[in-house]
Coordinates of C-alpha atoms in Angstrom, one line a residue:
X1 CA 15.4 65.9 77.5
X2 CA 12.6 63.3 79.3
X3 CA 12.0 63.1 82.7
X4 CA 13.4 59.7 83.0
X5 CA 17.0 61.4 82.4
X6 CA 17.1 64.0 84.4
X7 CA 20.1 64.1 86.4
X8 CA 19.5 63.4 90.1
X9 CA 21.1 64.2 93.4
X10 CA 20.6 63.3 97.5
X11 CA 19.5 66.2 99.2
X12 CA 21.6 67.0 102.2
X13 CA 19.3 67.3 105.0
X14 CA 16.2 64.8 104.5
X15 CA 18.3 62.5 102.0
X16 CA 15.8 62.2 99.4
X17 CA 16.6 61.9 95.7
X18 CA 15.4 64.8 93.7
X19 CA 15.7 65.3 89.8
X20 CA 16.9 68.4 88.3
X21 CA 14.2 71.4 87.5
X22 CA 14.5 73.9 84.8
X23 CA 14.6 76.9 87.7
X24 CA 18.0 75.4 88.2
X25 CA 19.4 75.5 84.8
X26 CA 22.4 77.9 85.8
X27 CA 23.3 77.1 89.6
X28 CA 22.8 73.5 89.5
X29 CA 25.9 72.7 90.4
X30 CA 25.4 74.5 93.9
X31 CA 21.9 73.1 94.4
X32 CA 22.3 71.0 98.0
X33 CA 18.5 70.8 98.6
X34 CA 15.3 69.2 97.3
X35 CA 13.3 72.1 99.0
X36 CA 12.7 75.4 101.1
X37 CA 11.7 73.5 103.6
X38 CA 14.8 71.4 104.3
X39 CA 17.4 74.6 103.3
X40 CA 15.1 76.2 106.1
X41 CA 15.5 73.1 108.5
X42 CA 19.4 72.5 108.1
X43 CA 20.1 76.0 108.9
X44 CA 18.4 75.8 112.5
X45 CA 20.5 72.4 113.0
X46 CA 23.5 74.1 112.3
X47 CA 22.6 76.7 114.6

């Protein structure tokens, strides 16, 4: 598949589109972040 296919989605705490990576082949489906970093920052919101 080329890059410019990839399927994309809006990550839930910054916004930011983010393409699909190969790490999430199985669990993409429950991907909700473009990074560490904002899973790491949503969690202290929430809190």
């Amino acid at each position: 598949m080329k890059k410019q296919h990839l399927p994309q989605k809006i990550c839930v705490s910054c916004g930011l589109s983010f393409d699909w990576r190969k790490k999430w082949q199985r669990c993409w489906d429950e991907v909700r972040y473009c990074s560490e970093r904002c899973r790491r920052q949503n969690k202290s919101k929430s809190k």
